[in-house]
Short mmCIF file of C-alpha atoms in Angstrom, two decimals:
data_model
loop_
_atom_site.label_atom_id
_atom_site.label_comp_id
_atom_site.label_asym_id
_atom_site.label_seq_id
_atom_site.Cartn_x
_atom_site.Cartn_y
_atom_site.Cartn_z
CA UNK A 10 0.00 0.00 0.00
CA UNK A 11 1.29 3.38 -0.98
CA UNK A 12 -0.02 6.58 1.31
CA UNK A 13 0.26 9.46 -0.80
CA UNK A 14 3.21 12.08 -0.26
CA UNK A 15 0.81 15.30 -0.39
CA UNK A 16 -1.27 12.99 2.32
CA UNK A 17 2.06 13.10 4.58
CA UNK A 18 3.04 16.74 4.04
CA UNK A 19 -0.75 18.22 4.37
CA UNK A 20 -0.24 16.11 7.84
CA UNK A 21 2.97 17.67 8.77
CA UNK A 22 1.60 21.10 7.64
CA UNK A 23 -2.03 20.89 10.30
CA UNK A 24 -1.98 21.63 13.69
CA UNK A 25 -2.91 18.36 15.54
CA UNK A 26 -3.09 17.85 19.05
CA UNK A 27 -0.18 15.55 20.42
CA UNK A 28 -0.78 11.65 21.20
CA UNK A 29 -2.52 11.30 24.13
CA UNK A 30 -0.64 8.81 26.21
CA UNK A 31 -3.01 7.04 29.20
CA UNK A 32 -0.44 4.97 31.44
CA UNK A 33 -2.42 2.13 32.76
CA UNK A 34 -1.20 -0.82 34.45
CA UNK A 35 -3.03 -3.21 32.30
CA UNK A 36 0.65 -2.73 30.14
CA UNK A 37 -1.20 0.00 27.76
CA UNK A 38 0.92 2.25 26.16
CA UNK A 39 -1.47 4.64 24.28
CA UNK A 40 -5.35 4.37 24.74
CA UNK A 41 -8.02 5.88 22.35
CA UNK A 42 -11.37 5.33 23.76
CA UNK A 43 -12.76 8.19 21.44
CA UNK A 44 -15.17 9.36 24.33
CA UNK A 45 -15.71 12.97 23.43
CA UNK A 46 -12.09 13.43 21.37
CA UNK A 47 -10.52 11.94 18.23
CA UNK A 48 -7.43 11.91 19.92
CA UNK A 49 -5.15 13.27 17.26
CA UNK A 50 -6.80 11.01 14.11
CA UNK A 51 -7.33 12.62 10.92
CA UNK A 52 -8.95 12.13 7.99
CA UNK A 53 -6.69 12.33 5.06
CA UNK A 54 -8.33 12.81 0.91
CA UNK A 55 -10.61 15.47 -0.44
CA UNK A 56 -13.84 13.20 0.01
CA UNK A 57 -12.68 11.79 3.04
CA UNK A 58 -14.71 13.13 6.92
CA UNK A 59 -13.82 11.88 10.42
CA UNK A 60 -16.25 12.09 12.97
CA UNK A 61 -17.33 10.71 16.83
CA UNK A 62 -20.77 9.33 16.81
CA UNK A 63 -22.99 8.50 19.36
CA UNK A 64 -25.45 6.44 17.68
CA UNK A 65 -26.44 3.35 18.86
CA UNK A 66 -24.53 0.62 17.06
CA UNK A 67 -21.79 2.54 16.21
CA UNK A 68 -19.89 2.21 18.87
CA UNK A 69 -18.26 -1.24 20.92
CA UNK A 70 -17.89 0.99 24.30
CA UNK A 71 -18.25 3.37 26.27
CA UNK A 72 -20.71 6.12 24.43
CA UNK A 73 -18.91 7.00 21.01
CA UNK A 74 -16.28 5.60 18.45
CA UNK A 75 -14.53 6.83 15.42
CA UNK A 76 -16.76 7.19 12.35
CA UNK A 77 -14.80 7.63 8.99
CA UNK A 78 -16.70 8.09 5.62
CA UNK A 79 -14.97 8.08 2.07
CA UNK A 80 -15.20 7.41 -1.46
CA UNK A 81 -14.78 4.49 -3.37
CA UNK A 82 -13.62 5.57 -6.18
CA UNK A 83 -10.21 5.97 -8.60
CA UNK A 84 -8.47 9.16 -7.79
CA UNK A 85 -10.13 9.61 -4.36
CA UNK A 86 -7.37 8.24 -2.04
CA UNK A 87 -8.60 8.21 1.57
CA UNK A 88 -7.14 7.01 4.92
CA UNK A 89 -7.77 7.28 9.06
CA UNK A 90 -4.45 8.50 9.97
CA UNK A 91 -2.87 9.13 13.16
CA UNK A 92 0.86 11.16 12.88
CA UNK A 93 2.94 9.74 15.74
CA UNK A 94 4.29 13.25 17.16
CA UNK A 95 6.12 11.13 20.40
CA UNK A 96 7.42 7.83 19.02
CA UNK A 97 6.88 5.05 21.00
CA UNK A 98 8.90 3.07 23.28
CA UNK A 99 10.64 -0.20 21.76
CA UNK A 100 8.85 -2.44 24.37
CA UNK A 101 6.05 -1.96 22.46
CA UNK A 102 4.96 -5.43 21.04
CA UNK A 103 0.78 -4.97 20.33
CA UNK A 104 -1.82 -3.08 18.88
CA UNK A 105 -5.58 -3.51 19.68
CA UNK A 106 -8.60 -2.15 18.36
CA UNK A 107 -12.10 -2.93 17.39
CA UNK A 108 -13.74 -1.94 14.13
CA UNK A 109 -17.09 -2.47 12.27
CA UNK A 110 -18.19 -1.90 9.03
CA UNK A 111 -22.05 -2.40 7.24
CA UNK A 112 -20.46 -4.11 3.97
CA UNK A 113 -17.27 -6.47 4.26
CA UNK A 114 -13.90 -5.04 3.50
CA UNK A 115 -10.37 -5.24 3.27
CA UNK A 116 -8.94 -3.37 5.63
CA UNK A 117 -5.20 -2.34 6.02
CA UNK A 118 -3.37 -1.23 8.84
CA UNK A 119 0.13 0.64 7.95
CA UNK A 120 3.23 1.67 9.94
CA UNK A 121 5.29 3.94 8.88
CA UNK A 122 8.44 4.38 9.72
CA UNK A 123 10.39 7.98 9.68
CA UNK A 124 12.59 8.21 6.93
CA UNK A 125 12.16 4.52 6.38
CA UNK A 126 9.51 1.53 5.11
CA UNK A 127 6.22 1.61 5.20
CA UNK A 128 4.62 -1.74 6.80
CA UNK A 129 1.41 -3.01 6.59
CA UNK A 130 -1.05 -5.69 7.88
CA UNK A 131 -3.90 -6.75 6.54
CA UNK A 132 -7.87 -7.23 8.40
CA UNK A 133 -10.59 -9.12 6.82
CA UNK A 134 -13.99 -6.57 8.13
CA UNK A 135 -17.13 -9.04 8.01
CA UNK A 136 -20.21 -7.10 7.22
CA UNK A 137 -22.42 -5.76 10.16
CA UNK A 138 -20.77 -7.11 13.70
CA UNK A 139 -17.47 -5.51 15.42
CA UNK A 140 -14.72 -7.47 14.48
CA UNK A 141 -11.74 -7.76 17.44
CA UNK A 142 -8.15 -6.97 15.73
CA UNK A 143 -4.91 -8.14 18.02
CA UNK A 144 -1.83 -7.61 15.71
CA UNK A 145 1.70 -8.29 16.93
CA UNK A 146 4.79 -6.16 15.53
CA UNK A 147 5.35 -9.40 13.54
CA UNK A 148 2.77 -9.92 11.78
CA UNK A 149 3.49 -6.25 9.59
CA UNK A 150 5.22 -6.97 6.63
CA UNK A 151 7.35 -4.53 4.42
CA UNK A 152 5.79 -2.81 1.40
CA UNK A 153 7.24 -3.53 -1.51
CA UNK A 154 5.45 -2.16 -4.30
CA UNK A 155 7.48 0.27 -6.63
CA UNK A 156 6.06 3.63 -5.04
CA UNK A 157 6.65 2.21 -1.36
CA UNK A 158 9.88 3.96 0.30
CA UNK A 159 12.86 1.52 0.83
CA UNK A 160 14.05 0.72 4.37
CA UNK A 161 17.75 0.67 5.24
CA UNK A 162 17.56 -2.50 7.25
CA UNK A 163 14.30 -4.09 6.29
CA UNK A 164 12.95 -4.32 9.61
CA UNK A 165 10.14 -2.54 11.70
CA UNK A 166 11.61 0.14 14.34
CA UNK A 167 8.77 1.04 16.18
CA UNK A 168 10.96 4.32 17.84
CA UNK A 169 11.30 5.55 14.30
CA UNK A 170 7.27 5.30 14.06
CA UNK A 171 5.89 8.33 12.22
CA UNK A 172 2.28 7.42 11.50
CA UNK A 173 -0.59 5.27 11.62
CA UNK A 174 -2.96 4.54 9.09
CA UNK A 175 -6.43 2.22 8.70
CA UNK A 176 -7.52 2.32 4.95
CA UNK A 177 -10.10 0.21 2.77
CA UNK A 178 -7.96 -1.77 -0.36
CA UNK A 179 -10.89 -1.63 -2.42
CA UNK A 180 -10.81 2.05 -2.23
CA UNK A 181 -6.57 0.94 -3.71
CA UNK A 182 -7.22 -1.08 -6.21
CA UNK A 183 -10.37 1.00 -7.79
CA UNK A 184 -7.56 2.79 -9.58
CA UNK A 185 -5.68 -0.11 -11.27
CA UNK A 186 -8.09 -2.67 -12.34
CA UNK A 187 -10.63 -2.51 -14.99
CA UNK A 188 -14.10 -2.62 -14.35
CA UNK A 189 -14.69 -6.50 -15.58
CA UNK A 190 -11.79 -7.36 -13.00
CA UNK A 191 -13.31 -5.12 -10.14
CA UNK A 192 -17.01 -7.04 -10.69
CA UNK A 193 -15.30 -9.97 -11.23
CA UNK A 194 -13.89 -9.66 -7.63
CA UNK A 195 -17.13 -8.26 -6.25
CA UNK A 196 -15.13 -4.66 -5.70
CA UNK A 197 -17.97 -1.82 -5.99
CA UNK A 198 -17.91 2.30 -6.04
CA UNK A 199 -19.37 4.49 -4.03
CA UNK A 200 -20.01 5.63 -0.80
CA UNK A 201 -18.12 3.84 2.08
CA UNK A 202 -17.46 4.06 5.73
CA UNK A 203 -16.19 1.88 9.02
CA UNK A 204 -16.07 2.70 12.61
CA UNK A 205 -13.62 2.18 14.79
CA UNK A 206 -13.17 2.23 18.61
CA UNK A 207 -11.19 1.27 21.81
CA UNK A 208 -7.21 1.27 20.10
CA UNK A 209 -4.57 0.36 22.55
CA UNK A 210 -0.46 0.14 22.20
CA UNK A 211 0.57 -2.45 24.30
CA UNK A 212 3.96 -3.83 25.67
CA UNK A 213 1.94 -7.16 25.95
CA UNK A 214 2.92 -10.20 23.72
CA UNK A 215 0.42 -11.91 21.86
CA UNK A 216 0.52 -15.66 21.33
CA UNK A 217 2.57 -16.64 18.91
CA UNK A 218 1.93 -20.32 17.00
CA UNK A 219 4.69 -22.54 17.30
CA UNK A 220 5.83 -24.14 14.06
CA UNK A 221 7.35 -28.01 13.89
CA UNK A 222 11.31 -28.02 13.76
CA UNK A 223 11.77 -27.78 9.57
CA UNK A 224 8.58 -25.54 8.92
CA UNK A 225 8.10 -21.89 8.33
CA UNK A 226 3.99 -21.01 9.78
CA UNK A 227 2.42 -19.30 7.10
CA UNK A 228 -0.60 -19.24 9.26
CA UNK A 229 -1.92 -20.64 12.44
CA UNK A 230 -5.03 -19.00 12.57
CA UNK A 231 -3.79 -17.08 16.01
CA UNK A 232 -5.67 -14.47 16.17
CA UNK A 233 -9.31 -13.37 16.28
CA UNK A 234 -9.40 -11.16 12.59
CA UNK A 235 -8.58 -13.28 9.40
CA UNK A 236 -5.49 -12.05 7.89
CA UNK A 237 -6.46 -12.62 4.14
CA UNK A 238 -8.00 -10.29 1.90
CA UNK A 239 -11.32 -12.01 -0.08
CA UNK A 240 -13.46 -11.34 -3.26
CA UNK A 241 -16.43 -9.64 -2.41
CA UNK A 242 -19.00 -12.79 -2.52
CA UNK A 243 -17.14 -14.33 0.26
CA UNK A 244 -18.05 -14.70 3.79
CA UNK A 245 -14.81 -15.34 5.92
CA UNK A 246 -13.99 -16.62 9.90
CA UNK A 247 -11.19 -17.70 11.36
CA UNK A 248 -13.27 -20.72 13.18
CA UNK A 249 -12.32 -23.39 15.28
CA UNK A 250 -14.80 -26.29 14.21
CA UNK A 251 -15.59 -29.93 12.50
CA UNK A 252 -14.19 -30.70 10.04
CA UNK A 253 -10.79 -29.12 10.42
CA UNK A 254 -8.56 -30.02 13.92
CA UNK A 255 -8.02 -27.04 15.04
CA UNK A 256 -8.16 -23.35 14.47
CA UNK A 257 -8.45 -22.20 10.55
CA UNK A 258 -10.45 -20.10 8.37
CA UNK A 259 -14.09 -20.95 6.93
CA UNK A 260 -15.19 -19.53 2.86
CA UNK A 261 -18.28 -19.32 2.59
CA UNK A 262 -20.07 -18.31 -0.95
CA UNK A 263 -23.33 -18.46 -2.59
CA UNK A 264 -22.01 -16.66 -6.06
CA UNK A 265 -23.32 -14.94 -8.99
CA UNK A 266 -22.29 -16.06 -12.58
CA UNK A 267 -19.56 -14.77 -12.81
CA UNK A 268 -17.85 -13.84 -10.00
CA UNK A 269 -15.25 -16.05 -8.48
CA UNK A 270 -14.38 -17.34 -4.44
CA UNK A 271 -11.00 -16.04 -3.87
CA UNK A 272 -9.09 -15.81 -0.60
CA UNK A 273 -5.20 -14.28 -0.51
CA UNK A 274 -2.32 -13.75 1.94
CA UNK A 275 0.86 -11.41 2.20
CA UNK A 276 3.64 -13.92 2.97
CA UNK A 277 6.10 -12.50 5.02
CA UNK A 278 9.40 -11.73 2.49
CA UNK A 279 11.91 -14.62 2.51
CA UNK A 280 9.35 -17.08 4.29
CA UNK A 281 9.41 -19.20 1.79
CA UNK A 282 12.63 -19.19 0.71
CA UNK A 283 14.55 -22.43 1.53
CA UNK A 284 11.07 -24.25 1.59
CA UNK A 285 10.48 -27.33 -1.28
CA UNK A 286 6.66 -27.80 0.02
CA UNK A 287 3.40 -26.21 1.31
CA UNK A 288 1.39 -28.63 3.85
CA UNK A 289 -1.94 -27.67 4.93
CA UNK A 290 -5.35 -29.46 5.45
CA UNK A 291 -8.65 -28.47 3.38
CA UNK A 292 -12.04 -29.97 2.93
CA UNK A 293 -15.05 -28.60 1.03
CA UNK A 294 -18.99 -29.02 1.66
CA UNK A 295 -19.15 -30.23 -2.12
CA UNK A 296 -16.20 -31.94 -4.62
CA UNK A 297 -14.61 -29.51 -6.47
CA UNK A 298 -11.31 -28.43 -7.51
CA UNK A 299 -9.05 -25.98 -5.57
CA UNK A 300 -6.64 -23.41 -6.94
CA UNK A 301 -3.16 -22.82 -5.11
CA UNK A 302 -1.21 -20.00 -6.23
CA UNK A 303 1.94 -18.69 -4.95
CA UNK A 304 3.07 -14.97 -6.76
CA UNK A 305 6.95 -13.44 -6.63
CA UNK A 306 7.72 -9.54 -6.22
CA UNK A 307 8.09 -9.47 -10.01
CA UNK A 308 5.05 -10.61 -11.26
CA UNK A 309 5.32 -14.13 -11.63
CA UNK A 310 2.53 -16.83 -10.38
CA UNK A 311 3.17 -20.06 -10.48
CA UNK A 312 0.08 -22.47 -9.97
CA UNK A 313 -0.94 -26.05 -8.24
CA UNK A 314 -4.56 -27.63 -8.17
CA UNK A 315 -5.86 -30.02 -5.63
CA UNK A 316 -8.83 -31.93 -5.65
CA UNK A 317 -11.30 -31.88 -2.64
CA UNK A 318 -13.62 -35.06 -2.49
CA UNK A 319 -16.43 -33.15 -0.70
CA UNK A 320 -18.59 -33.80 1.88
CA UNK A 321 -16.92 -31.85 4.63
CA UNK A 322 -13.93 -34.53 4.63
CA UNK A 323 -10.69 -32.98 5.62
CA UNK A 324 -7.79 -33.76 3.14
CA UNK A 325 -3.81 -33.23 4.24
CA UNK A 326 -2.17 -32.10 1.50
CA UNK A 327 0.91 -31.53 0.12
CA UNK A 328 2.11 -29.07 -2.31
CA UNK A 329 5.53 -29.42 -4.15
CA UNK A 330 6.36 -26.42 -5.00
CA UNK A 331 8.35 -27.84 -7.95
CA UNK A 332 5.11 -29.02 -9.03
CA UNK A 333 4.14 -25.30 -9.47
CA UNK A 334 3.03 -24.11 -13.25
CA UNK A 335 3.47 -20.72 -14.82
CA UNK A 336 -0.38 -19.21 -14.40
CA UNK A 337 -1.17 -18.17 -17.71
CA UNK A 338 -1.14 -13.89 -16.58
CA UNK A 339 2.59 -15.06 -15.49
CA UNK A 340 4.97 -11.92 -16.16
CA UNK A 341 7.85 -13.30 -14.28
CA UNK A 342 11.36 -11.20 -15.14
CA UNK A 343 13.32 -14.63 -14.90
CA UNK A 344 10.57 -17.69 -16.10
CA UNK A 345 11.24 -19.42 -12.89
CA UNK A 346 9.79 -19.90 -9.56
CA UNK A 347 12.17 -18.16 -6.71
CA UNK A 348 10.77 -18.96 -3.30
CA UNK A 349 12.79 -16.09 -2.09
CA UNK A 350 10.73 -13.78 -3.38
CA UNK A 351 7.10 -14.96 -2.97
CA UNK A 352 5.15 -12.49 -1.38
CA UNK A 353 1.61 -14.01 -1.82
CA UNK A 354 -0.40 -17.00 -1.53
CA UNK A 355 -3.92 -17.41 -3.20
CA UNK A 356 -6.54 -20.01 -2.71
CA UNK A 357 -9.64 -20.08 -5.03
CA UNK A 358 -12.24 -22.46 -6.02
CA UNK A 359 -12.30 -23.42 -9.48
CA UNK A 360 -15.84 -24.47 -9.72
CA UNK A 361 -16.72 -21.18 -10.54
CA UNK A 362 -13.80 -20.27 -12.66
CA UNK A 363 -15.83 -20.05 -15.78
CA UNK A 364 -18.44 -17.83 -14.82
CA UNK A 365 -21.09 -20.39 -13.57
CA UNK A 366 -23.54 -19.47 -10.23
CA UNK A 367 -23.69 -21.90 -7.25
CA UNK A 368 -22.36 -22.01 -3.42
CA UNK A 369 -20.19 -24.00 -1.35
CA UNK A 370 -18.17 -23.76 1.50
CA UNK A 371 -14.26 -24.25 2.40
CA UNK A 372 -12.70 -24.69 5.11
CA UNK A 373 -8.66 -24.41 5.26
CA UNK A 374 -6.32 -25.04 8.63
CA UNK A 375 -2.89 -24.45 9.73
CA UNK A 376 -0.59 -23.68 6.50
CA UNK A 377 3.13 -24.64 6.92
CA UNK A 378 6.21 -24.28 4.50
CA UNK A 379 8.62 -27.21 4.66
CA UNK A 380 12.50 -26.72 4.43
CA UNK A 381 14.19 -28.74 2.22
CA UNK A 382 16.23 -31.55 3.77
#
């Protein structure tokens, strides 16, 4: 994600109250309960407005949240955004915060550093309930799209932080994909908002999964937001239920002709890169084929399809990632697959693939990338 320069120097250029820091013994660094102040946050784009509200609904707590209202819509960039005038301590490890929206979205939560990277995490918003985000340091990965600033040591210092930022990736990608792709993906214009309420800074640790001696977690399903960004049809949990054993994430989709079932995950840079295989479990509601797609920095995807037998029967699998195909919208700089540089895995259900209508259901546990021997 790229937050506009002229959003960073209008910032610099308004008089904003500093961060309010509440000590509490509960380990909070910084507290925004939103009752009666925004506590520094600003709305940043032309279209954008920031407001409290006190209507009932709209907030988790106490008597008002954060209500933020924008456009959907190529050329109107929009973003919450908090600048950091006292950088916080290094012993800062969490951030907390609920947030609600009336449609599901993709929401993204940025760091950025002073005179360094920009790093981002991502939130799957369901439609209509307050979904709970706990995010560690950890799970913030480096931008590294061709506007996003470099970092002299690829890594997160929190004391450098000069801003935080919540933003809706529809609202991104409105700009660079055509209008088939966007309905395709269930992506629509127009009016938007999201509330938010209750963000805390914590020096408390969250729990982190533990992976098996050899593997690399891509995801345990730790915490209680879904870290993958889904096509608009899809209904997404992080669940811990039959069939899988243990935590995961449920799809659920009852889709239009044509429109596909889609779920995708930032991989943390380098995570895969002395891995030879991808071990996870899956089942699906009905048989049908599965898409698993792995895409590079540059452009390239490289593709692997599994078959699910159906009837709620979970399937371990594993993926070779030698057994990975060029995708056939493949523009990779160097025709091969390096694992170094895979920043994305995407999961999609073929059934649908050619524009036909029906529903199903998928349910997908722990994901784990296997070192070679």
């Amino acid at each position: 994600m790229k937050l506009p320069d002229t959003w960073m120097a209008c910032a610099a250029l308004t008089a904003l109250t500093a961060v309010s820091l509440a000590q509490a013994p509960d380990t909070a660094i910084v507290k925004h309960d939103f009752e009666g102040t925004d506590h520094g946050w600003t709305a940043l784009g032309e279209t954008a407005r920031l407001t409290l509200t006190t209507s009932e609904g709209t907030f988790k707590n106490g008597k008002s949240a954060l209500k933020f209202e924008y456009l959907v819509e190529a050329g109107e960039p929009a973003a919450l955004m908090l600048p950091v005038t006292q950088a916080p301590p290094t012993t800062l490890k969490s951030i907390r915060f609920w947030v609600k929206s009336p449609v599901a979205m993709p929401l993204i939560v940025v760091l950025q550093e002073r005179d360094g990277g920009r790093y981002q995490a991502t939130v799957a918003v369901p439609a209509g309930v307050w979904q709970r985000v706990e995010l560690a340091l950890s799970d913030f990965s480096l931008g590294t799209d061709a506007n996003d600033p470099k970092d002299p040591n690829n890594k997160l210092d929190i004391d450098r932080l000069e801003a935080v930022a919540l933003a809706d990736l529809a609202q991104m990608l409105v700009g660079g994909l055509e209008p088939e792709t966007l309905d395709m993906l269930g992506i629509k214009t127009g009016a938007r908002l999201f509330y938010v309420d209750d963000i805390e800074a914590s020096t408390a640790a969250l729990p982190e999964p533990v992976a098996a001696a050899g593997e690399a977690l891509i995801d345990g399903f730790a915490r209680p937001h879904l870290s993958w960004v889904v096509t608009g049809p899809v209904r997404a949990k992080v669940v811990e239920e039959k069939p899988l054993d243990g935590k995961g994430m449920r799809l659920e989709y009852d889709l239009e002709e044509g429109k596909i079932a889609a779920a995708m995950k930032t991989v943390m840079p380098g995570a895969l890169a002395k891995a030879d295989r991808l071990l996870l479990t899956m089942a699906s509601a009905k048989p049908t084929s599965v898409l698993v797609q792995v895409e590079e920095n540059s452009g390239g995807k490289y593709d692997t399809i599994v078959s699910l037998d159906g009837g709620q029967k979970l399937q371990n699998l594993t993926l070779k990632l030698a057994d990975f195909t060029p995708s056939n919208d493949s523009k990779d700089d160097n025709g091969k697959l390096d694992r170094d540089k895979i920043k994305q895995i995407v999961i999609a259900d073929l059934s649908f693939m050619g524009g036909g209508a029906g529903a199903n259901t998928l349910w997908v546990g722990r994901i784990r990338a296997v070192k070679a021997d």
